[in-house]
Tab-separated table of C-alpha atoms in Angstrom:
chain	number	residue	atom	x	y	z
A	3	MET	CA	95.747	179.180	157.362
A	4	THR	CA	98.444	180.319	159.774
A	5	GLN	CA	96.290	182.058	162.384
A	6	SER	CA	96.594	180.855	165.988
A	7	THR	CA	93.872	178.491	167.193
A	8	ASP	CA	94.263	179.771	170.778
A	9	LEU	CA	92.172	182.880	170.176
A	10	GLY	CA	88.640	182.942	171.518
A	11	ILE	CA	85.760	183.220	169.067
A	12	PRO	CA	83.328	186.035	169.953
A	13	ASP	CA	79.652	185.364	170.535
A	14	ALA	CA	78.751	187.374	167.416
A	15	PHE	CA	80.175	184.509	165.323
A	16	SER	CA	77.055	183.132	163.618
A	17	TYR	CA	78.247	180.150	161.530
A	18	HIS	CA	76.646	177.454	163.677
A	19	ARG	CA	73.402	179.432	163.999
A	20	LEU	CA	73.046	180.150	160.276
A	21	LEU	CA	74.351	176.968	158.661
A	22	GLY	CA	71.495	175.028	157.121
A	23	THR	CA	68.837	177.682	157.664
A	24	PRO	CA	66.423	178.246	154.749
A	25	ALA	CA	67.787	181.753	154.117
A	26	MET	CA	71.418	180.630	154.036
A	27	THR	CA	70.630	177.574	151.924
A	28	ALA	CA	68.822	179.807	149.420
A	29	LEU	CA	71.775	182.236	149.353
A	30	GLN	CA	74.246	179.414	148.765
A	31	LYS	CA	72.187	178.005	145.894
A	32	LYS	CA	71.888	181.463	144.349
A	33	LEU	CA	75.644	182.061	144.520
A	34	GLU	CA	76.364	178.577	143.172
A	35	ARG	CA	74.124	179.206	140.153
A	36	VAL	CA	76.118	182.302	139.280
A	37	ALA	CA	79.503	180.773	140.118
A	38	LYS	CA	78.581	177.538	138.305
A	39	THR	CA	80.289	175.468	140.996
A	40	SER	CA	79.658	174.202	144.502
A	41	LEU	CA	80.623	176.604	147.295
A	42	ASP	CA	81.101	174.549	150.411
A	43	VAL	CA	82.565	176.383	153.405
A	44	SER	CA	84.297	173.977	155.768
A	45	GLU	CA	83.934	174.361	159.524
A	46	GLU	CA	87.707	174.767	159.788
A	47	LEU	CA	87.638	177.744	157.413
A	48	ALA	CA	84.643	179.297	159.151
A	49	LEU	CA	86.238	178.900	162.582
A	50	SER	CA	89.435	180.542	161.346
A	51	PHE	CA	87.399	183.627	160.440
A	52	GLY	CA	85.621	183.446	163.779
A	53	ARG	CA	89.052	183.813	165.377
A	54	ALA	CA	89.812	186.579	162.844
A	55	MET	CA	86.960	188.547	164.445
A	56	ASN	CA	89.098	188.619	167.584
A	57	THR	CA	92.351	189.486	165.805
A	58	GLY	CA	93.677	192.968	165.122
A	59	ASP	CA	96.890	194.061	163.413
A	60	ALA	CA	99.673	192.783	165.655
A	61	LEU	CA	102.469	194.994	164.292
A	62	ALA	CA	100.586	198.290	164.062
A	63	ASP	CA	98.782	197.692	167.355
A	64	ALA	CA	102.088	196.997	169.117
A	65	TYR	CA	103.557	200.196	167.683
A	66	ILE	CA	100.645	202.379	168.809
A	67	GLU	CA	100.491	200.699	172.220
A	68	ALA	CA	104.186	201.398	172.813
A	69	ALA	CA	104.062	204.913	171.362
A	70	PHE	CA	100.984	205.953	173.354
A	71	ALA	CA	102.542	204.773	176.617
A	72	SER	CA	104.113	208.229	177.035
A	73	PRO	CA	103.139	211.790	176.011
A	74	GLN	CA	106.369	212.140	174.026
A	75	GLY	CA	105.780	208.880	172.191
A	76	ARG	CA	102.212	209.885	171.382
A	77	LYS	CA	103.462	213.124	169.806
A	78	ARG	CA	106.080	211.250	167.755
A	79	ALA	CA	103.868	208.357	166.645
A	80	ARG	CA	102.438	209.851	163.467
A	81	LYS	CA	105.526	211.947	162.633
A	82	ASP	CA	107.862	208.942	162.780
A	83	VAL	CA	105.608	206.948	160.479
A	84	GLU	CA	105.457	209.798	157.957
A	85	GLN	CA	109.241	210.211	158.142
A	86	ALA	CA	109.749	206.508	157.453
A	87	LEU	CA	107.276	206.643	154.570
A	88	ASP	CA	108.875	209.688	152.973
A	89	GLN	CA	112.564	208.878	153.449
A	90	GLY	CA	112.808	205.310	154.716
A	91	ILE	CA	112.945	203.786	158.183
A	92	GLU	CA	116.694	204.401	158.356
A	93	SER	CA	116.032	208.170	158.348
A	94	VAL	CA	114.044	208.046	161.608
A	95	VAL	CA	116.069	209.138	164.632
A	96	ASP	CA	116.038	206.468	167.348
A	97	PRO	CA	113.044	204.524	165.967
A	98	SER	CA	111.228	202.254	168.391
A	99	PRO	CA	111.660	198.472	167.936
A	100	GLU	CA	107.931	198.287	167.140
A	101	LEU	CA	108.272	200.800	164.298
A	102	VAL	CA	111.276	198.926	162.899
A	103	ALA	CA	109.289	195.684	162.992
A	104	LEU	CA	106.317	197.328	161.262
A	105	PHE	CA	108.429	198.662	158.402
A	106	GLY	CA	110.304	195.389	158.192
A	107	GLN	CA	107.010	193.805	157.184
A	108	LEU	CA	106.091	196.678	154.859
A	109	ASP	CA	109.458	196.552	153.094
A	110	THR	CA	109.223	192.791	152.506
A	111	ASP	CA	107.174	191.619	149.542
A	112	PRO	CA	104.933	188.642	150.421
A	113	GLU	CA	105.733	185.504	148.435
A	114	TRP	CA	102.379	185.565	146.629
A	115	LEU	CA	102.851	189.114	145.266
A	116	ASP	CA	102.705	189.589	141.477
A	117	TRP	CA	103.420	193.226	140.552
A	118	ASP	CA	102.021	192.848	137.026
A	119	LYS	CA	98.728	191.705	138.525
A	120	VAL	CA	98.779	194.591	140.978
A	121	GLU	CA	99.063	197.111	138.136
A	122	HIS	CA	96.466	195.292	136.043
A	123	GLY	CA	94.064	195.250	138.989
A	124	ALA	CA	94.617	198.938	139.716
A	125	ALA	CA	93.765	199.765	136.094
A	126	VAL	CA	90.551	197.726	136.391
A	127	PHE	CA	89.631	199.573	139.592
A	128	ARG	CA	90.140	202.946	137.851
A	129	ARG	CA	87.842	201.919	135.018
A	130	TYR	CA	84.516	202.141	136.848
A	131	ARG	CA	82.886	205.567	136.644
A	132	GLU	CA	80.180	204.749	139.209
A	133	LEU	CA	82.547	203.089	141.654
A	134	TYR	CA	82.828	205.462	144.618
A	135	PRO	CA	79.082	205.987	145.255
A	136	PHE	CA	78.599	202.260	144.551
A	137	LEU	CA	81.133	201.297	147.221
A	138	GLY	CA	79.601	203.738	149.691
A	139	MET	CA	76.111	202.297	149.218
A	140	MET	CA	77.252	198.685	149.165
A	141	SER	CA	78.674	199.337	152.632
A	142	PHE	CA	75.135	199.654	154.025
A	143	PRO	CA	74.697	195.907	154.713
A	144	GLY	CA	77.982	196.123	156.610
A	145	PHE	CA	76.456	198.843	158.775
A	146	ALA	CA	74.036	196.144	159.984
A	147	LEU	CA	76.958	194.154	161.429
A	148	GLU	CA	77.484	195.156	165.050
A	149	THR	CA	81.256	194.720	164.798
A	150	ILE	CA	81.306	197.433	162.126
A	151	THR	CA	78.490	199.655	163.361
A	152	LYS	CA	79.761	200.019	166.908
A	153	PRO	CA	83.181	201.590	166.088
A	154	LEU	CA	81.564	203.930	163.550
A	155	ALA	CA	78.870	204.960	166.002
A	156	LEU	CA	81.320	205.456	168.888
A	157	THR	CA	83.734	207.546	166.822
A	158	GLY	CA	81.006	209.366	164.899
A	159	ALA	CA	83.098	208.784	161.788
A	160	TYR	CA	80.139	208.343	159.438
A	161	THR	CA	77.436	210.321	161.136
A	162	GLY	CA	76.133	213.865	161.006
A	163	GLY	CA	78.353	216.502	159.462
A	164	SER	CA	81.425	214.266	159.373
A	165	ALA	CA	79.886	211.694	157.002
A	166	TYR	CA	80.821	213.370	153.739
A	167	GLY	CA	84.300	214.326	154.913
A	168	ARG	CA	85.082	210.749	155.969
A	169	TYR	CA	83.671	209.467	152.684
A	170	LEU	CA	85.904	211.868	150.759
A	171	GLU	CA	88.936	210.710	152.735
A	172	THR	CA	88.059	207.143	151.788
A	173	CYS	CA	87.786	208.251	148.149
A	174	ARG	CA	91.271	209.755	148.511
A	175	PHE	CA	92.540	206.403	149.754
A	176	TRP	CA	90.835	204.529	146.894
A	177	THR	CA	92.299	206.968	144.393
A	178	ASP	CA	95.823	206.972	145.811
A	179	SER	CA	96.034	203.192	146.061
A	180	SER	CA	94.940	202.624	142.460
A	181	GLU	CA	97.217	205.084	140.640
A	182	PRO	CA	99.914	203.536	138.388
A	183	GLY	CA	102.888	202.439	140.512
A	184	ALA	CA	101.199	203.821	143.613
A	185	MET	CA	101.830	200.800	145.839
A	186	ARG	CA	105.582	200.712	145.207
A	187	PRO	CA	107.965	201.990	147.915
A	188	PHE	CA	107.478	205.761	148.385
A	189	GLY	CA	104.345	205.587	146.215
A	190	VAL	CA	101.302	207.687	147.082
A	191	GLY	CA	99.104	204.611	147.499
A	192	ARG	CA	101.529	202.922	149.848
A	193	ARG	CA	101.689	206.098	151.926
A	194	SER	CA	97.917	206.453	152.211
A	195	SER	CA	97.516	202.739	152.985
A	196	VAL	CA	100.009	202.867	155.856
A	197	LEU	CA	98.392	206.024	157.283
A	198	VAL	CA	95.015	204.263	157.163
A	199	ARG	CA	96.634	201.315	158.946
A	200	ILE	CA	97.916	203.574	161.726
A	201	LEU	CA	94.496	205.239	161.955
A	202	HIS	CA	92.890	201.820	162.457
A	203	ALA	CA	95.394	200.953	165.183
A	204	MET	CA	94.610	204.220	166.966
A	205	ILE	CA	90.879	203.471	166.764
A	206	ARG	CA	91.391	199.982	168.183
A	207	HIS	CA	93.510	201.471	170.984
A	208	THR	CA	90.713	203.941	171.817
A	209	VAL	CA	87.581	201.841	171.294
A	210	LEU	CA	88.672	198.491	172.771
A	211	PRO	CA	88.634	199.714	176.420
A	212	HIS	CA	85.371	201.667	175.946
A	213	PRO	CA	82.583	200.439	178.267
A	214	GLU	CA	80.232	199.965	175.303
A	215	TRP	CA	82.685	197.605	173.595
A	216	ASP	CA	82.105	194.005	174.673
A	217	ARG	CA	85.070	191.964	173.441
A	218	ALA	CA	83.502	188.660	174.415
A	219	GLN	CA	80.581	189.516	172.149
A	220	LEU	CA	82.306	191.427	169.333
A	221	GLY	CA	86.004	190.526	169.282
A	222	VAL	CA	88.236	193.485	168.414
A	223	PRO	CA	87.318	196.669	166.502
A	224	ILE	CA	88.386	196.730	162.843
A	225	SER	CA	89.335	193.069	163.022
A	226	GLN	CA	90.974	190.870	160.419
A	227	PHE	CA	87.484	189.683	159.478
A	228	GLY	CA	86.348	193.286	158.963
A	229	LEU	CA	89.405	194.079	156.839
A	230	PHE	CA	88.745	190.968	154.749
A	231	GLY	CA	85.197	192.119	154.078
A	232	THR	CA	86.508	195.499	152.909
A	233	GLN	CA	88.893	193.811	150.468
A	234	LEU	CA	86.055	191.792	148.933
A	235	LEU	CA	83.715	194.804	148.798
A	236	SER	CA	86.359	196.815	146.949
A	237	THR	CA	87.111	194.233	144.273
A	238	PHE	CA	84.889	191.214	143.859
A	239	ALA	CA	81.574	193.043	144.324
A	240	PRO	CA	82.116	195.763	141.665
A	241	GLY	CA	83.852	193.281	139.361
A	242	VAL	CA	80.758	191.103	139.228
A	243	LEU	CA	77.882	193.544	139.750
A	244	LEU	CA	78.996	196.434	137.534
A	245	ARG	CA	78.881	194.104	134.537
A	246	MET	CA	75.139	194.813	134.732
A	247	LEU	CA	75.879	198.404	133.663
A	248	GLY	CA	77.760	197.541	130.490
A	249	TYR	CA	81.300	196.944	131.781
A	250	LEU	CA	83.066	194.217	129.802
A	251	THR	CA	85.122	193.009	132.728
A	252	SER	CA	86.689	189.597	132.173
A	253	ASP	CA	87.220	187.023	134.898
A	254	ALA	CA	90.953	187.731	134.634
A	255	ASP	CA	90.236	191.435	135.230
A	256	VAL	CA	88.282	190.675	138.398
A	257	GLU	CA	90.976	188.296	139.655
A	258	ALA	CA	93.656	190.933	139.015
A	259	ALA	CA	91.608	193.497	140.941
A	260	MET	CA	91.297	191.009	143.801
A	261	HIS	CA	95.080	190.552	143.761
A	262	HIS	CA	95.636	194.322	143.728
A	263	TRP	CA	93.436	194.730	146.788
A	264	ARG	CA	95.035	191.763	148.466
A	265	TYR	CA	98.278	193.725	148.407
A	266	VAL	CA	96.625	197.017	149.392
A	267	GLY	CA	95.134	195.112	152.300
A	268	TYR	CA	98.527	193.642	153.192
A	269	VAL	CA	99.993	197.138	153.441
A	270	CYS	CA	96.945	198.166	155.511
A	271	GLY	CA	97.588	195.307	157.937
A	272	ALA	CA	95.122	192.752	156.559
A	273	GLU	CA	96.403	189.183	156.734
A	274	PRO	CA	93.274	187.025	156.672
A	275	PRO	CA	93.519	183.281	157.262
A	276	TRP	CA	92.465	182.718	153.639
A	277	TYR	CA	92.102	184.942	150.577
A	278	PRO	CA	90.341	184.069	147.276
A	279	GLU	CA	92.433	184.000	144.117
A	280	THR	CA	89.799	183.031	141.529
A	281	LEU	CA	86.329	184.261	140.656
A	282	ALA	CA	84.776	181.048	141.998
A	283	GLU	CA	86.630	181.516	145.276
A	284	GLY	CA	85.305	185.075	145.360
A	285	PHE	CA	81.754	183.701	145.463
A	286	LYS	CA	82.839	181.321	148.224
A	287	ALA	CA	84.210	184.296	150.149
A	288	GLN	CA	80.863	186.098	149.815
A	289	LEU	CA	79.105	183.069	151.293
A	290	LEU	CA	81.696	182.835	154.054
A	291	ILE	CA	81.210	186.490	155.028
A	292	SER	CA	77.443	185.912	155.233
A	293	LEU	CA	77.975	182.936	157.551
A	294	VAL	CA	80.501	184.480	159.935
A	295	GLU	CA	78.377	187.354	161.257
A	296	GLU	CA	74.615	187.768	161.058
A	297	PRO	CA	73.323	191.266	160.160
A	298	GLN	CA	71.224	192.974	162.818
A	299	PRO	CA	69.902	196.215	161.316
A	300	GLY	CA	68.753	198.781	163.817
A	301	ALA	CA	68.846	202.430	164.769
A	302	ASP	CA	72.640	202.790	164.491
A	303	SER	CA	72.871	201.151	161.068
A	304	GLN	CA	69.926	203.182	159.779
A	305	TYR	CA	71.480	206.395	161.080
A	306	LEU	CA	74.764	205.572	159.355
A	307	ALA	CA	73.008	204.890	156.045
A	308	SER	CA	70.863	208.033	156.193
A	309	SER	CA	73.879	210.147	157.180
A	310	PHE	CA	75.718	208.952	154.085
A	311	MET	CA	72.755	209.523	151.767
A	312	ASP	CA	72.063	212.985	153.239
A	313	THR	CA	75.373	214.124	151.763
A	314	TYR	CA	73.618	214.090	148.369
A	315	ARG	CA	70.854	216.446	149.483
A	316	PRO	CA	71.057	220.124	148.482
A	317	SER	CA	72.579	222.398	151.079
A	318	PRO	CA	70.115	224.366	153.245
A	319	GLU	CA	71.290	227.561	151.517
A	320	ALA	CA	70.594	226.220	147.998
A	321	ARG	CA	67.876	228.000	146.052
A	322	GLY	CA	66.347	227.859	142.580
A	323	VAL	CA	68.117	225.660	140.036
A	324	SER	CA	70.728	224.560	142.587
A	325	ARG	CA	68.051	223.263	144.924
A	326	ILE	CA	66.181	221.507	142.112
A	327	TYR	CA	69.408	219.880	140.926
A	328	GLY	CA	70.279	218.825	144.487
A	329	ASN	CA	66.903	217.171	145.030
A	330	LEU	CA	67.211	215.312	141.721
A	331	ARG	CA	70.687	214.159	142.680
A	332	TYR	CA	69.390	212.864	146.001
A	333	LYS	CA	66.531	210.950	144.342
A	334	THR	CA	68.904	209.523	141.750
A	335	GLN	CA	71.295	208.298	144.425
A	336	LEU	CA	68.418	206.779	146.397
A	337	GLY	CA	67.563	204.937	143.184
A	338	HIS	CA	71.132	203.680	142.895
A	339	ALA	CA	71.045	202.440	146.497
A	340	ARG	CA	67.736	200.619	145.919
A	341	PHE	CA	69.028	199.091	142.660
A	342	TRP	CA	72.220	197.701	144.187
A	343	LEU	CA	70.945	196.678	147.599
A	344	GLY	CA	67.746	194.987	146.486
A	345	LYS	CA	64.353	195.289	148.129
A	346	GLU	CA	65.092	193.627	151.492
A	347	ASN	CA	68.493	195.180	152.210
A	348	TYR	CA	67.210	198.591	151.137
A	349	ALA	CA	64.200	198.261	153.446
A	350	ASP	CA	66.592	197.595	156.348
A	351	THR	CA	68.088	201.077	155.874
A	352	ALA	CA	64.699	202.816	156.402
A	353	LEU	CA	65.571	205.181	153.522
A	354	PRO	CA	62.695	206.707	151.480
A	355	ASP	CA	61.208	204.627	148.671
A	356	PRO	CA	62.801	205.976	145.450
A	357	GLY	CA	59.997	204.721	143.206
A	358	LEU	CA	61.028	204.474	139.550
A	359	TRP	CA	64.325	206.173	140.367
A	360	ARG	CA	65.457	202.652	141.312
A	361	LEU	CA	66.016	202.137	137.577
A	362	ALA	CA	68.334	205.147	137.296
A	363	PRO	CA	71.564	203.082	137.039
A	364	LEU	CA	70.346	201.527	133.790
A	365	ALA	CA	70.849	204.896	132.077
A	366	ARG	CA	74.580	204.158	132.273
A	367	VAL	CA	74.452	200.918	130.252
A	368	VAL	CA	74.753	202.344	126.723
A	369	PRO	CA	77.484	204.933	127.495
A	370	ASN	CA	79.484	202.370	129.460
A	371	LEU	CA	79.123	199.674	126.830
A	372	THR	CA	80.187	202.087	124.101
A	373	ARG	CA	83.243	203.212	126.023
A	374	GLU	CA	84.141	199.638	126.992
A	375	THR	CA	83.925	198.496	123.373
A	376	LEU	CA	86.287	201.272	122.331
A	377	ARG	CA	88.638	200.403	125.182
A	378	ARG	CA	88.849	196.778	124.120
A	379	THR	CA	89.246	197.401	120.396
A	380	VAL	CA	91.282	200.620	120.119
A	381	PRO	CA	94.551	200.723	122.149
A	382	ALA	CA	94.850	204.503	121.873
A	383	ALA	CA	91.301	204.866	123.176
A	384	ALA	CA	92.090	202.651	126.161
A	385	GLU	CA	94.985	204.892	127.169
A	386	ARG	CA	92.920	208.036	126.715
A	387	ILE	CA	90.018	206.623	128.749
A	388	ASP	CA	92.384	205.719	131.593
A	389	ARG	CA	93.985	209.186	131.591
A	390	ASN	CA	90.547	210.777	131.654
A	391	ARG	CA	89.398	208.639	134.576
A	392	ARG	CA	92.506	209.543	136.561
A	393	ARG	CA	92.028	213.242	135.834
A	394	VAL	CA	88.328	213.202	136.768
A	395	ARG	CA	89.035	211.462	140.076
A	396	GLN	CA	91.689	214.001	141.037
A	397	GLU	CA	89.474	216.934	140.040
A	398	PHE	CA	86.607	215.549	142.139
A	399	LEU	CA	88.846	215.339	145.205
A	400	SER	CA	90.454	218.741	144.621
A	401	ARG	CA	87.000	220.277	144.330
A	402	ASN	CA	85.439	218.601	147.367
A	403	LEU	CA	88.181	217.574	149.797
A	404	GLU	CA	89.845	220.410	151.671
A	405	GLY	CA	93.232	220.888	150.065
A	406	GLY	CA	92.590	217.787	147.976
A	407	GLU	CA	94.343	215.692	150.642
A	408	ALA	CA	93.126	213.388	153.421
A	409	LYS	CA	94.348	213.656	157.006
A	410	PHE	CA	93.596	210.034	157.992
A	411	LYS	CA	93.451	211.052	161.651
A	412	PRO	CA	91.082	209.754	164.345
A	413	VAL	CA	88.368	211.930	165.828
A	414	ASP	CA	89.503	214.072	168.756
A	415	LYS	CA	86.707	212.818	170.989
A	416	LEU	CA	84.417	209.786	170.855
A	417	ALA	CA	80.819	210.526	169.976
A	418	ARG	CA	79.649	208.866	173.161
């Protein structure tokens, strides 16, 4: 853990309030039963993530702060980053020292990086057919964390008509970063990851001085703790939970996916004080996340969840078969949300009760198990399945995302 101990810990840090409570003790015992090992979180580790709540991305934040100090720099900020991504930092005319420092980090492989594991983990990530809706719905408990809800509510990034567009842009990022070789220099995944990093820095620059943002209470927007939670949501959660739907994912597969997303996170500016390398440590990380910030579901988190789920409703213009299909799709997705979130977390969203549709995900068990068996036993089938998954993902984005590409740009005006 290399993070400075001089940083203040925001009041939202909940470790000392939650440690030893019946709910947290029950959660720890539940996770330990599945992990088959003890999962003790030391105070030192917890405190380091408390400070991570008050830590942004030093290099990207410094670049945006310097660039936005003048109208000319603001205009160049995004263009210079894209130029450096496309042709290298040396191609940028008169780059700022902050941009040079940022790309110095990006162009230096961290000592823990294993490229074989990165590619293995990317292939595991591509394997899951249900992944993108799953990740969207598993974000709902995060919406109950004020440090996450507040930036989303202020920017309007996941509310109203923008919800589906922002979701699609996130799908573009997930897709780009998990293509073969995508995280290598000049790769599509590396490009998208850096643009997301710059987007986050712009949001921090805009939201931090907002009168509704209380740094003493919340730390910084899109903090190192928040980025860490995203890394775990993207890898450990599907690796463990989607086994319930017939995926034959080994522990080594999950650990490779965690390593892949550790590097994606590194390129996105995530450098948490600690990162899990094994499946058992993944369970410890889940417990740690639950201890660091206590969920507080309310109107904002419920609005975010309903805005996301409303994207599955039929359009107001839909009629006949299209409308019937749209309503079925909405009920099915409500069932998926209820299945994955469980009764209590789902109730916190205030979404409609899906009834027996909560069992809808189980319809995927036999097809997934069949395909997974073929993948593991027939090498040619494994290659064909991977090619098909890559094609389907690209077709989905081409069909739904304008131009098939994401802009990764902040909103023009805060929602409030």
